[in-house]
Coordinates of C-alpha atoms and ligand atoms in Angstrom, one line a residue:
X433 CA -0.1 0.1 0.1
X434 CA 1.0 3.5 -0.6
X435 CA 2.4 5.5 2.1
X436 CA 1.1 8.4 0.6
X437 CA -2.2 9.5 -1.2
X438 CA -0.1 12.0 -3.1
X439 CA 3.7 13.2 -3.6
X440 CA 4.7 16.5 -5.0
X441 CA 8.0 15.5 -6.3
X442 CA 11.4 17.0 -6.9
X443 CA 10.3 20.9 -6.6
X444 CA 12.0 23.4 -4.7
X445 CA 9.8 24.0 -1.5
X446 CA 9.7 27.5 -0.4
X447 CA 7.8 28.9 2.4
X448 CA 8.2 32.1 4.5
X449 CA 11.2 30.7 6.6
X450 CA 13.1 28.5 4.0
X451 CA 14.3 27.1 0.6
X452 CA 14.4 23.5 0.3
X453 CA 14.8 21.0 -2.4
X454 CA 12.3 18.3 -1.3
X455 CA 9.2 16.2 -2.3
X456 CA 6.2 16.7 -0.5
X457 CA 3.9 13.6 0.8
X458 CA 0.1 14.2 1.4
X459 CA -2.2 11.9 3.0
X460 CA -5.9 12.5 3.9
X461 CA -5.6 16.0 2.5
X462 CA -2.8 16.9 5.0
X463 CA 1.0 17.2 4.3
X464 CA 2.5 14.4 6.4
X465 CA 6.1 14.4 5.0
X466 CA 8.3 16.9 3.5
X467 CA 11.7 15.5 2.8
X468 CA 14.3 14.1 0.0
X469 CA 13.4 10.6 -1.8
X470 CA 9.8 9.9 -0.3
X471 CA 8.4 6.8 -1.1
X472 CA 5.9 6.4 -4.3
X473 CA 2.3 8.1 -3.7
X474 CA -0.7 6.7 -5.1
X475 CA -0.4 9.7 -7.2
X476 CA 2.7 11.6 -8.5
X477 CA 3.2 15.5 -9.3
X478 CA 6.0 16.2 -11.1
X479 CA 7.4 19.3 -9.6
X480 CA 11.2 19.2 -11.2
X481 CA 12.1 22.5 -12.5
X482 CA 9.2 24.2 -10.1
X483 CA 8.7 26.0 -7.1
X484 CA 6.4 24.6 -4.3
X485 CA 4.7 26.8 -2.3
X486 CA 1.9 27.2 0.1
X487 CA -1.2 28.2 -1.7
X488 CA -2.1 31.8 -1.5
X489 CA -4.5 33.5 0.7
X490 CA -6.6 36.7 -0.4
X491 CA -7.9 37.7 2.7
X492 CA -9.7 40.9 1.1
X493 CA -12.0 40.1 -1.6
X494 CA -15.6 40.8 -2.1
X495 CA -17.7 38.1 -3.5
X496 CA -21.4 37.8 -4.2
X497 CA -22.0 41.1 -2.2
X498 CA -23.9 44.3 -2.7
X499 CA -22.1 47.5 -2.4
X500 CA -23.4 50.0 0.0
X501 CA -25.6 51.5 -2.8
X502 CA -26.7 48.5 -3.4
X503 CA -25.3 47.2 -6.3
X504 CA -24.2 43.4 -6.5
X505 CA -20.9 42.7 -7.5
X506 CA -20.0 40.6 -10.8
X507 CA -18.9 37.4 -9.0
X508 CA -20.2 34.7 -7.2
X509 CA -18.6 32.3 -5.1
X510 CA -18.2 29.9 -8.2
X511 CA -16.4 32.2 -10.3
X512 CA -14.5 34.1 -7.7
X513 CA -13.2 30.7 -6.3
X514 CA -12.2 29.3 -9.6
X515 CA -10.2 32.7 -10.5
X516 CA -8.3 32.4 -7.4
X517 CA -7.6 29.2 -7.9
X518 CA -6.4 29.9 -11.7
X519 CA -4.2 32.6 -9.9
X520 CA -2.6 30.3 -7.1
X521 CA -4.9 31.2 -4.2
X522 CA -6.5 28.3 -2.2
X523 CA -8.2 30.2 0.3
X524 CA -10.3 33.5 0.7
X525 CA -11.5 35.5 3.2
X526 CA -14.4 37.7 1.7
X527 CA -17.0 39.6 3.3
X528 CA -20.5 38.9 5.1
X529 CA -21.6 42.4 5.1
X530 CA -24.2 43.9 7.3
X531 CA -26.0 46.8 5.8
X532 CA -28.0 49.1 8.4
X533 CA -30.8 47.1 10.1
X534 CA -29.5 43.9 9.3
X535 CA -29.0 41.1 11.7
X536 CA -25.5 40.0 11.4
X537 CA -26.5 36.5 12.3
X538 CA -29.2 36.2 9.2
X539 CA -26.2 38.0 6.9
X540 CA -24.0 35.3 7.8
X541 CA -26.3 32.5 7.2
X542 CA -27.1 33.8 3.9
X543 CA -23.5 34.0 2.8
X544 CA -22.6 30.8 4.2
X545 CA -25.3 29.4 1.8
X546 CA -24.0 31.4 -1.3
X547 CA -20.4 30.0 -0.7
X548 CA -21.5 26.4 -0.8
X549 CA -20.4 27.1 -4.6
X550 CA -16.8 27.5 -3.8
X551 CA -13.8 25.6 -5.3
X552 CA -11.4 26.8 -2.6
X553 CA -11.6 27.0 1.2
X554 CA -12.9 30.4 2.5
X555 CA -13.4 31.9 5.8
X556 CA -15.5 35.1 6.4
X557 CA -15.1 38.4 7.8
X558 CA -17.9 40.6 9.0
X559 CA -18.6 43.8 7.7
X560 CA -20.3 46.0 10.7
X561 CA -22.3 48.9 9.6
X562 CA -24.8 49.2 12.5
X563 CA -23.1 48.5 15.5
X564 CA -26.1 48.3 18.1
X565 CA -25.6 46.8 21.5
X566 CA -26.8 43.6 20.4
X567 CA -25.0 43.4 17.4
X568 CA -21.8 44.0 19.5
X569 CA -22.5 42.4 22.5
X570 CA -24.7 39.4 21.7
X571 CA -24.4 38.5 17.8
X572 CA -20.4 39.0 17.5
X573 CA -20.0 36.9 20.6
X574 CA -21.5 34.1 18.8
X575 CA -19.7 35.0 15.6
X576 CA -16.2 34.5 17.2
X577 CA -17.4 31.2 18.6
X578 CA -18.1 30.2 15.0
X579 CA -15.0 31.1 13.5
X580 CA -15.7 34.5 12.3
X581 CA -13.0 36.4 14.3
X582 CA -12.6 39.5 12.0
X583 CA -14.6 42.5 11.0
X584 CA -14.1 45.6 8.9
X585 CA -15.7 48.9 9.3
X586 CA -15.6 52.2 7.2
X587 CA -15.1 55.9 7.8
X588 CA -16.7 56.5 4.4
X589 CA -19.5 55.7 2.0
X590 CA -22.6 57.6 3.5
X591 CA -24.3 54.1 4.6
X592 CA -21.5 52.6 5.8
X593 CA -19.3 54.8 7.9
X594 CA -19.0 54.8 11.8
X595 CA -18.7 57.8 13.7
X596 CA -15.8 58.1 16.0
X597 CA -18.0 57.1 19.0
X598 CA -19.0 54.0 17.0
X599 CA -15.3 53.1 15.9
X600 CA -14.6 53.2 20.0
X601 CA -17.4 50.7 20.4
X602 CA -16.4 48.4 17.8
X603 CA -12.7 48.7 18.9
X604 CA -13.6 47.8 22.4
X605 CA -16.2 44.8 21.8
X606 CA -13.9 43.2 19.2
X607 CA -11.1 43.6 21.8
X608 CA -13.1 41.9 24.3
X609 CA -14.0 39.0 21.9
X610 CA -10.5 38.9 20.6
X611 CA -11.8 39.7 17.0
X612 CA -9.6 42.1 14.6
X613 CA -10.8 45.0 13.4
X614 CA -9.9 46.1 9.9
X615 CA -10.4 49.7 8.8
X616 CA -11.5 51.3 5.6
X617 CA -10.1 55.0 6.5
X618 CA -10.8 57.8 4.1
X619 CA -12.2 61.1 5.3
X620 CA -15.7 61.1 4.0
X621 CA -16.6 64.7 4.7
X622 CA -13.5 65.7 2.8
X623 CA -14.1 63.5 -0.1
X624 CA -17.8 64.7 -0.6
X625 CA -16.9 68.3 -0.3
X626 CA -14.2 68.0 -3.2
X627 CA -16.7 66.1 -5.2
X628 CA -19.3 68.3 -4.8
X629 CA -17.3 71.2 -5.8
X630 CA -16.0 69.1 -8.7
X631 CA -19.3 68.5 -9.8
X632 CA -20.7 71.7 -9.6
X633 CA -17.9 73.1 -12.2
X634 CA -18.7 70.5 -14.4
X635 CA -15.7 67.8 -13.9
X636 CA -17.4 64.3 -14.2
X637 CA -15.3 62.3 -15.7
X638 CA -13.5 59.3 -13.9
X639 CA -10.3 60.7 -13.3
X640 CA -11.9 63.3 -10.8
X641 CA -12.5 60.2 -8.5
X642 CA -8.7 60.2 -7.8
X643 CA -9.2 64.3 -7.4
X644 CA -11.9 63.7 -4.8
X645 CA -10.3 60.9 -2.7
X646 CA -7.4 63.1 -1.7
X647 CA -4.2 61.2 -0.2
X648 CA -4.7 63.4 2.8
X649 CA -8.4 62.5 3.4
X650 CA -6.8 59.0 3.4
X651 CA -3.7 59.7 5.9
X652 CA -6.2 61.8 7.9
X653 CA -8.8 59.2 8.5
X654 CA -5.7 56.5 9.4
X655 CA -4.2 58.9 11.7
X656 CA -7.8 59.1 13.5
X657 CA -8.4 55.4 13.3
X658 CA -4.8 55.0 14.9
X659 CA -5.4 57.6 17.5
X660 CA -8.9 55.8 19.1
X661 CA -6.9 52.5 18.7
X662 CA -4.2 53.8 21.0
X663 CA -7.1 55.3 23.6
X664 CA -7.8 52.1 24.1
X665 CA -4.4 50.2 23.4
X666 CA -6.0 47.8 21.1
X667 CA -5.0 46.4 17.6
X668 CA -6.3 47.3 13.9
X669 CA -5.4 46.5 10.6
X670 CA -5.6 49.3 8.1
X671 CA -6.4 48.2 4.7
X672 CA -5.9 48.9 1.1
X673 CA -3.3 51.4 1.8
X674 CA -2.7 53.3 -1.2
X675 CA 0.6 55.5 -1.0
X676 CA 3.2 57.6 0.9
X677 CA 1.2 60.0 3.1
X678 CA -1.0 56.8 4.6
X679 CA 2.3 54.8 4.7
X680 CA 4.1 57.3 6.7
X681 CA 1.2 57.9 9.3
X682 CA 1.4 54.0 9.9
X683 CA 4.8 53.8 10.1
X684 CA 5.1 56.4 12.7
X685 CA 2.4 54.7 14.8
X686 CA 4.4 51.5 14.5
X687 CA 7.5 53.4 15.8
X688 CA 5.5 54.5 18.8
X689 CA 4.5 51.0 19.6
X690 CA 1.0 51.5 18.3
X691 CA -0.6 47.9 17.4
X692 CA -1.2 49.0 13.9
X693 CA -1.0 46.4 10.9
X694 CA -1.4 47.5 7.3
X695 CA -2.3 45.7 3.8
X696 CA -2.0 46.7 0.4
X697 CA -2.9 45.6 -3.2
X698 CA -1.9 45.4 -6.8
X699 CA -3.5 48.4 -7.7
X700 CA -1.4 50.4 -5.5
X701 CA 1.7 48.6 -7.1
X702 CA 0.6 48.2 -10.6
X703 CA -1.9 51.1 -11.5
X704 CA -1.5 55.2 -11.1
X705 CA -4.0 57.8 -11.3
X706 CA -3.0 58.1 -15.0
X707 CA -4.7 54.8 -16.1
X708 CA -8.2 56.5 -14.7
X709 CA -7.6 59.8 -17.2
X710 CA -8.5 57.4 -20.0
X711 CA -10.6 58.4 -23.0
X712 CA -14.4 58.6 -22.4
X713 CA -15.6 56.5 -19.5
X714 CA -12.8 53.9 -19.9
X715 CA -11.2 55.0 -16.8
X716 CA -14.1 53.9 -14.6
X717 CA -12.4 50.4 -14.9
X718 CA -9.8 51.8 -13.1
X719 CA -11.8 53.4 -9.9
X720 CA -11.3 52.0 -6.4
X721 CA -11.4 53.5 -3.1
X722 CA -8.9 55.1 -2.3
X723 CA -7.7 55.4 -5.7
X724 CA -4.3 54.3 -7.3
X725 CA -2.1 57.3 -6.8
X726 CA 1.5 58.0 -8.6
X727 CA 4.8 56.4 -9.1
X728 CA 6.1 57.6 -5.8
X729 CA 3.4 56.1 -4.0
X730 CA 4.0 52.9 -5.9
X731 CA 7.7 53.1 -4.7
X732 CA 6.3 54.0 -1.3
X733 CA 4.1 50.6 -1.1
X734 CA 7.1 48.4 -2.5
X735 CA 9.3 50.1 0.3
X736 CA 6.4 49.2 2.9
X737 CA 6.1 45.5 2.0
X738 CA 10.0 45.2 1.9
X739 CA 10.4 46.8 5.4
X740 CA 7.5 45.2 7.0
X741 CA 5.4 48.2 7.5
X742 CA 2.8 46.4 5.3
X743 CA 2.5 42.9 6.1
X744 CA -0.5 41.9 4.0
X745 CA -1.1 41.7 0.2
X746 CA -4.5 41.0 -0.6
X747 CA -6.2 41.8 -4.0
X748 CA -9.3 43.9 -2.6
X749 CA -11.1 42.0 -5.7
X750 CA -14.1 44.2 -6.0
X751 CA -15.5 43.2 -9.6
X752 CA -18.2 45.5 -11.3
X753 CA -18.9 45.1 -15.0
X754 CA -18.2 48.2 -17.5
X755 CA -21.7 48.4 -18.2
X756 CA -25.0 49.4 -16.4
X757 CA -25.0 46.8 -13.8
X758 CA -21.6 48.3 -12.3
X759 CA -19.4 51.1 -13.4
X760 CA -21.8 52.7 -15.9
X761 CA -25.1 52.9 -14.0
X762 CA -26.3 56.0 -16.1
X763 CA -24.6 55.0 -19.4
X764 CA -23.0 58.0 -21.2
X765 CA -24.0 60.2 -18.4
X766 CA -22.3 58.4 -15.5
X767 CA -20.2 60.9 -13.5
X768 CA -17.4 59.7 -11.3
X769 CA -19.8 59.5 -8.2
X770 CA -22.0 57.4 -9.7
X771 CA -19.7 54.4 -10.8
X772 CA -19.4 51.2 -8.2
X773 CA -15.9 51.5 -6.9
X774 CA -13.5 48.5 -7.2
X775 CA -11.4 46.6 -9.4
X776 CA -11.0 43.0 -10.2
X777 CA -8.0 41.4 -9.1
X778 CA -8.4 38.0 -7.2
X779 CA -6.5 36.1 -10.2
X780 CA -3.8 38.2 -11.0
X781 CA -3.1 39.3 -7.5
X782 CA -0.1 36.8 -7.2
X783 CA 1.5 36.5 -10.5
X784 CA 1.8 40.0 -10.6
X785 CA 3.7 40.3 -7.4
X786 CA 5.7 37.4 -8.1
X787 CA 6.9 38.8 -11.7
X788 CA 7.5 42.2 -10.4
X789 CA 8.6 41.6 -6.7
X790 CA 10.4 38.4 -6.9
X791 CA 11.3 38.8 -10.8
X792 CA 12.8 42.1 -10.5
X793 CA 14.6 41.5 -7.0
X794 CA 12.5 43.7 -5.1
X795 CA 11.5 40.9 -2.7
X796 CA 12.6 37.7 -1.9
X797 CA 10.7 34.1 -2.6
X798 CA 10.1 33.8 1.1
X799 CA 8.8 37.3 1.5
X800 CA 6.6 36.7 -1.5
X801 CA 5.2 33.5 0.3
X802 CA 4.8 35.5 3.5
X803 CA 2.9 38.5 2.1
X804 CA 0.7 36.5 -0.1
X805 CA 0.0 33.5 2.4
X806 CA 1.6 32.8 5.6
X807 CA 1.1 36.5 7.0
X808 CA -2.6 36.0 6.2
X809 CA -2.7 33.0 8.2
X810 CA -1.3 34.3 11.1
X811 CA -3.0 37.6 10.9
X812 CA -6.6 35.7 11.0
X813 CA -5.8 32.7 13.2
X814 CA -5.5 29.8 10.6
X815 CA -1.7 29.3 10.6
X816 CA -2.1 25.8 12.2
X817 CA -3.7 24.9 8.7
X818 CA -3.1 27.2 6.0
X819 CA 0.0 29.3 4.5
X820 CA 2.4 26.8 5.4
X821 CA 3.6 23.5 4.1
X822 CA 4.7 22.4 7.5
X823 CA 3.7 18.5 8.2
X824 CA 0.2 18.8 9.7
X825 CA -1.1 21.8 7.8
X826 CA -3.6 21.1 4.9
X827 CA -2.0 20.2 1.6
X828 CA -3.1 23.6 -0.1
X829 CA -0.1 23.7 -2.8
X830 CA 0.5 26.1 -5.6
X831 CA 3.3 24.6 -7.8
X832 CA 4.9 27.6 -9.8
X833 CA 6.7 27.5 -13.2
X834 CA 9.0 30.3 -12.6
X835 CA 9.9 30.7 -16.5
X836 CA 6.2 30.7 -17.7
X837 CA 5.6 34.0 -19.3
X838 CA 2.0 35.1 -19.9
X839 CA 0.2 38.2 -21.4
X840 CA -2.6 39.2 -19.2
X841 CA -5.8 39.6 -21.1
X842 CA -9.5 39.8 -20.2
X843 CA -10.3 36.5 -22.3
X844 CA -8.0 34.6 -19.8
X845 CA -9.9 36.0 -16.8
X846 CA -12.0 33.2 -14.8
X847 CA -13.9 36.3 -13.0
X848 CA -17.0 37.7 -14.4
X849 CA -15.8 41.5 -14.4
X850 CA -15.4 41.2 -18.4
X851 CA -12.1 43.0 -18.4
X852 CA -9.1 43.3 -16.4
X853 CA -7.2 46.6 -15.3
X854 CA -3.9 44.9 -16.2
X855 CA -4.6 44.1 -20.0
X856 CA -1.8 43.3 -22.0
X857 CA 0.8 43.2 -18.9
X858 CA 3.5 40.5 -19.2
X859 CA 4.2 38.5 -16.5
X860 CA 6.8 35.9 -15.8
X861 CA 5.9 33.3 -13.4
X862 CA 2.6 31.2 -13.2
X863 CA 0.9 28.6 -10.8
X864 CA 0.5 25.6 -13.0
X865 CA -0.7 23.2 -10.7
X866 CA -2.9 24.0 -7.4
X867 CA -4.0 21.9 -5.1
X868 CA -6.5 22.3 -2.2
X869 CA -6.1 19.8 0.7
X870 CA -4.4 17.5 -1.4
X871 CA -6.9 17.4 -4.2
X872 CA -5.4 19.0 -7.6
X873 CA -8.0 22.0 -8.2
X874 CA -6.2 23.3 -11.6
X875 CA -3.9 21.5 -13.8
X876 CA -2.3 23.4 -16.3
X877 CA -5.2 25.7 -17.5
X878 CA -7.7 22.9 -16.5
X879 CA -10.3 23.2 -13.7
X880 CA -10.5 20.0 -12.1
X881 CA -12.4 20.9 -9.0
X882 CA -16.2 20.4 -8.4
X883 CA -18.4 22.9 -7.5
X884 CA -19.0 23.0 -3.9
X885 CA -15.3 21.3 -3.2
X886 CA -14.4 24.5 -1.1
X887 CA -14.6 24.0 2.7
X888 CA -15.5 26.7 5.3
X889 CA -12.2 27.3 7.7
X890 CA -13.3 28.4 11.0
X891 CA -10.8 31.3 12.3
X892 CA -9.0 31.3 15.7
X893 CA -7.8 34.0 17.5
X894 CA -5.8 36.8 15.3
X895 CA -2.3 36.9 15.8
X896 CA -2.6 40.7 16.9
X897 CA -4.9 39.5 19.8
X898 CA -3.1 36.1 20.6
X899 CA -1.0 35.6 23.5
X900 CA -1.7 36.5 27.2
X901 CA -3.9 39.2 28.1
X902 CA -1.8 42.5 28.8
X903 CA -1.8 43.3 32.3
X904 CA -2.6 46.9 31.5
X905 CA -0.6 48.2 34.3
X906 CA 0.0 51.0 32.4
X907 CA -1.7 54.5 31.8
X908 CA -3.8 53.0 29.1
X909 CA -4.8 49.9 31.4
X910 CA -6.2 52.4 34.1
X911 CA -8.2 54.3 31.7
X912 CA -9.5 51.1 30.3
X913 CA -10.8 49.9 33.7
X914 CA -12.4 53.3 34.5
X915 CA -14.5 53.1 31.1
X916 CA -14.8 49.3 31.0
X917 CA -15.4 47.6 34.2
Ligands
URP1636 O1 -13.1 50.4 -4.1 C1 -13.3 49.7 -3.4 N1 -12.1 49.3 -2.7 N2 -14.5 48.8 -3.4 C2 -14.6 47.7 -2.6 C3 -15.2 48.2 -1.2 C4 -14.1 48.4 -0.5 O2 -14.2 49.7 0.1 O3 -13.3 47.6 -0.1
ZN1637 ZN1 -12.4 49.1 1.8
ZN1638 ZN1 -12.5 46.1 -0.1

């Protein structure tokens, strides 16, 4: 009897910590041995000349989710997870989005049903837009017990944004439950004020989206949210950080000892505001919030990924079609304020970073694995199962051909957006085989997974909240006892 169900043989095994020549033995969907010369498996995957890495974890993507304006995004859990798998991602963490008035419990029930179509594994974050006492004191604890241990809040979007006192309520409740708060930080009133003045002056084109979402509106809200976390001495993760101003704000808070973590995305490395300035309404395809900035901001994001200021690289996949259903709700009369915000990127997130990051010597292979997979697993409390090739982990494996060159086109994208912002870009390095729990999901351009083969992954305590509780025998602790006992 074969000792292994499957052996990935002869590849270069790359994790966040090391690079070794080894075979990977899989049994029962788990990695059971990593070493040279393993015995034959019932199934063998030839990885000679290839890189064998943990499957990616995309911990920020919007799937089968309505925007705050009620627009359903273009992907369901099947199309999004197929696209994820083709790009080397084996776990996604999208959102179960509470809109105002919704019960979190029924929202999560709905998303759990929708996600049954997935072909890769999935967890959930909540989006909390209505932090009532019931939501924070009854529903949130129940969700954490169920394995949903992170939540996103917004300082912008009229129907999602929280006031500062609500942010404090959420931060306090999340810390009590050991849930991690992710924050979309932009100053709503500044954005609205600029947008109003632009529209009054007849400036309607997509490129004015970038003008309205001023970088200082982002860094101001980032600073404010960090200040709120410091008042309570609690952690937070600032998501989709777009450039220099916000990065400087985050870096100085981290230097002061604030428990602030940060995430960025492909659109801030590979697009700029110039992409939004395309003829007609074409620029709408590149509009997301915060918007892509400039070359100096791209450099700042690269530096922050390298020096650890930003530890998480996600897609913020928010797919909307370039038609009335998404980007152009008013057809030719659509202004920059009408378009659905967001860009697709779940399939190309990792190949872009591999090609331009590892290929151009900006990051190492091990840093690539950390930024795309391992750090996500740690951040969201799934590091015992995901983001690693250690014995005992799920056999979620992406086998990359570092020499494979591809030109990105809309036709090769498996998502439903109908376009890619990266059309025509050449990437070198591609995941040619992708395994989820030891099952081959993608084999050289062919989907082998059955709809619904993905499983829910309950998250444990996020790393920023793990470990022993602080004694709080400091000024922040005395303050916490006064306001929270
Ligand atoms: O523009 C974006 N990022 N749209 C998706 C929603 C969000 O704020 O993450
Ligand atoms: Zn956001
Ligand atoms: Zn998002």
